[in-house]
Amino acid sequence: MLVTFEVTYAEGWWSASADAPENAIYTQGKSVGELIDNILEATSLHYAEELGAGERITIVT
């Protein structure tokens, strides 16, 4: 599965959003590193069932 995030920077915050089945995924961070950590966490939570079934997820920003 491929999940594509759109990343923006405004007012000191990095933000990322991705269209996803049933709900979009949104997250933010003060640094790029924090944003990446938050993208990984938010995506893992959103697709917990799929990951539990062995699905591999590729994240693109």
Coordinates of N, CA and C in Angstrom, one line a residue:
M1 N 0.8 -1.2 0.0 CA 0.0 0.0 0.0 C 0.9 1.2 0.0
L2 N 0.5 2.2 -0.8 CA 1.3 3.5 -0.9 C 0.4 4.6 -0.2
V3 N 1.0 5.3 0.7 CA 0.4 6.5 1.3 C 1.2 7.7 1.0
T4 N 0.6 8.7 0.3 CA 1.3 9.9 -0.1 C 0.9 11.1 0.8
F5 N 1.8 11.7 1.4 CA 1.5 12.9 2.2 C 1.9 14.2 1.5
E6 N 1.1 15.2 1.6 CA 1.5 16.6 1.2 C 2.1 17.3 2.4
V7 N 3.3 17.8 2.2 CA 3.9 18.5 3.4 C 4.0 20.0 3.1
T8 N 3.7 20.8 4.1 CA 3.8 22.2 4.0 C 4.5 22.8 5.3
Y9 N 5.0 24.0 5.2 CA 5.6 24.7 6.3 C 5.0 26.1 6.4
A10 N 4.5 26.4 7.6 CA 3.9 27.7 7.9 C 3.9 28.0 9.3
E11 N 4.3 29.3 9.6 CA 4.3 29.8 11.0 C 5.1 28.9 12.0
G12 N 6.2 28.4 11.5 CA 7.0 27.6 12.4 C 6.7 26.2 12.6
W13 N 5.7 25.7 11.8 CA 5.3 24.3 12.0 C 5.3 23.6 10.6
W14 N 5.8 22.3 10.6 CA 5.7 21.5 9.4 C 4.4 20.7 9.6
S15 N 3.6 20.6 8.5 CA 2.3 19.9 8.5 C 2.3 18.9 7.4
A16 N 1.6 17.8 7.6 CA 1.5 16.7 6.6 C 0.1 16.2 6.6
S17 N -0.5 16.0 5.4 CA -1.8 15.4 5.3 C -1.8 14.4 4.1
A18 N -2.7 13.4 4.3 CA -2.8 12.3 3.3 C -4.3 11.9 3.2
D19 N -4.8 11.7 2.0 CA -6.1 11.1 1.9 C -6.0 9.7 2.2
A20 N -6.9 9.2 3.0 CA -6.9 7.8 3.4 C -8.4 7.3 3.5
P21 N -8.6 6.0 3.3 CA -10.0 5.5 3.4 C -10.6 5.8 4.7
E22 N -11.8 6.3 4.6 CA -12.7 6.7 5.8 C -12.3 8.0 6.5
N23 N -11.0 8.3 6.6 CA -10.6 9.5 7.3 C -9.3 9.9 6.7
A24 N -9.0 11.2 6.6 CA -7.7 11.7 6.2 C -6.8 11.6 7.4
I25 N -5.5 11.6 7.1 CA -4.4 11.6 8.1 C -3.8 12.9 8.2
Y26 N -3.8 13.6 9.3 CA -3.2 14.9 9.5 C -2.2 14.8 10.7
T27 N -1.0 15.4 10.6 CA -0.1 15.5 11.7 C 0.8 16.7 11.5
Q28 N 1.6 17.1 12.5 CA 2.5 18.2 12.4 C 3.7 18.0 13.3
G29 N 4.7 18.9 13.2 CA 5.8 18.8 14.0 C 6.6 20.1 13.9
K30 N 7.4 20.5 14.9 CA 8.2 21.7 14.9 C 9.4 21.5 14.1
S31 N 9.9 20.3 13.9 CA 11.0 20.1 13.0 C 10.7 19.0 12.0
V32 N 11.5 18.8 11.0 CA 11.3 17.8 10.0 C 11.4 16.4 10.6
G33 N 12.3 16.2 11.5 CA 12.5 15.0 12.2 C 11.2 14.6 13.0
E34 N 10.7 15.6 13.8 CA 9.5 15.4 14.6 C 8.3 15.1 13.6
L35 N 8.2 15.8 12.5 CA 7.1 15.5 11.6 C 7.2 14.1 11.0
I36 N 8.4 13.6 10.7 CA 8.5 12.3 10.2 C 8.1 11.2 11.2
D37 N 8.6 11.4 12.5 CA 8.1 10.6 13.6 C 6.6 10.5 13.7
N38 N 6.0 11.7 13.6 CA 4.6 11.8 13.8 C 3.8 11.2 12.6
I39 N 4.4 11.3 11.4 CA 3.8 10.7 10.2 C 3.8 9.2 10.4
L40 N 4.9 8.6 10.8 CA 5.0 7.2 11.0 C 4.0 6.7 12.1
E41 N 3.9 7.4 13.2 CA 3.0 7.1 14.2 C 1.5 7.2 13.8
A42 N 1.2 8.3 13.1 CA -0.2 8.5 12.7 C -0.6 7.4 11.6
T43 N 0.3 7.1 10.7 CA 0.0 6.1 9.7 C -0.1 4.7 10.3
S44 N 0.7 4.4 11.2 CA 0.7 3.1 11.9 C -0.7 2.9 12.7
L45 N -1.1 4.0 13.3 CA -2.4 3.9 14.0 C -3.5 3.8 13.1
H46 N -3.5 4.6 12.0 CA -4.6 4.6 11.0 C -4.8 3.2 10.4
Y47 N -3.6 2.6 10.1 CA -3.6 1.3 9.4 C -3.3 0.1 10.3
A48 N -3.6 0.2 11.5 CA -3.2 -0.8 12.5 C -3.7 -2.2 12.1
E49 N -4.9 -2.4 11.6 CA -5.4 -3.7 11.2 C -4.6 -4.2 10.0
E50 N -4.4 -3.4 9.0 CA -3.7 -3.8 7.8 C -2.2 -4.2 8.2
L51 N -1.6 -3.5 9.1 CA -0.2 -3.8 9.5 C -0.2 -5.2 10.3
G52 N -1.3 -5.3 11.1 CA -1.4 -6.6 11.8 C -1.6 -7.8 11.0
A53 N -2.2 -7.6 9.8 CA -2.4 -8.7 8.8 C -1.2 -8.9 7.9
G54 N -0.1 -8.1 8.1 CA 1.1 -8.3 7.3 C 1.2 -7.4 6.1
E55 N 0.3 -6.4 6.0 CA 0.4 -5.5 4.9 C 1.6 -4.6 5.1
R56 N 2.3 -4.3 4.0 CA 3.5 -3.4 4.0 C 3.0 -2.0 3.5
I57 N 3.4 -1.0 4.2 CA 3.0 0.4 3.8 C 4.2 1.2 3.5
T58 N 4.2 1.8 2.3 CA 5.2 2.7 1.9 C 4.7 4.2 2.0
I59 N 5.5 5.0 2.7 CA 5.1 6.4 2.9 C 5.9 7.3 1.9
V60 N 5.2 8.2 1.2 CA 5.9 9.1 0.3 C 5.5 10.5 0.7
T61 N 6.5 11.4 0.8 CA 6.2 12.8 1.1 C 6.7 13.7 0.0

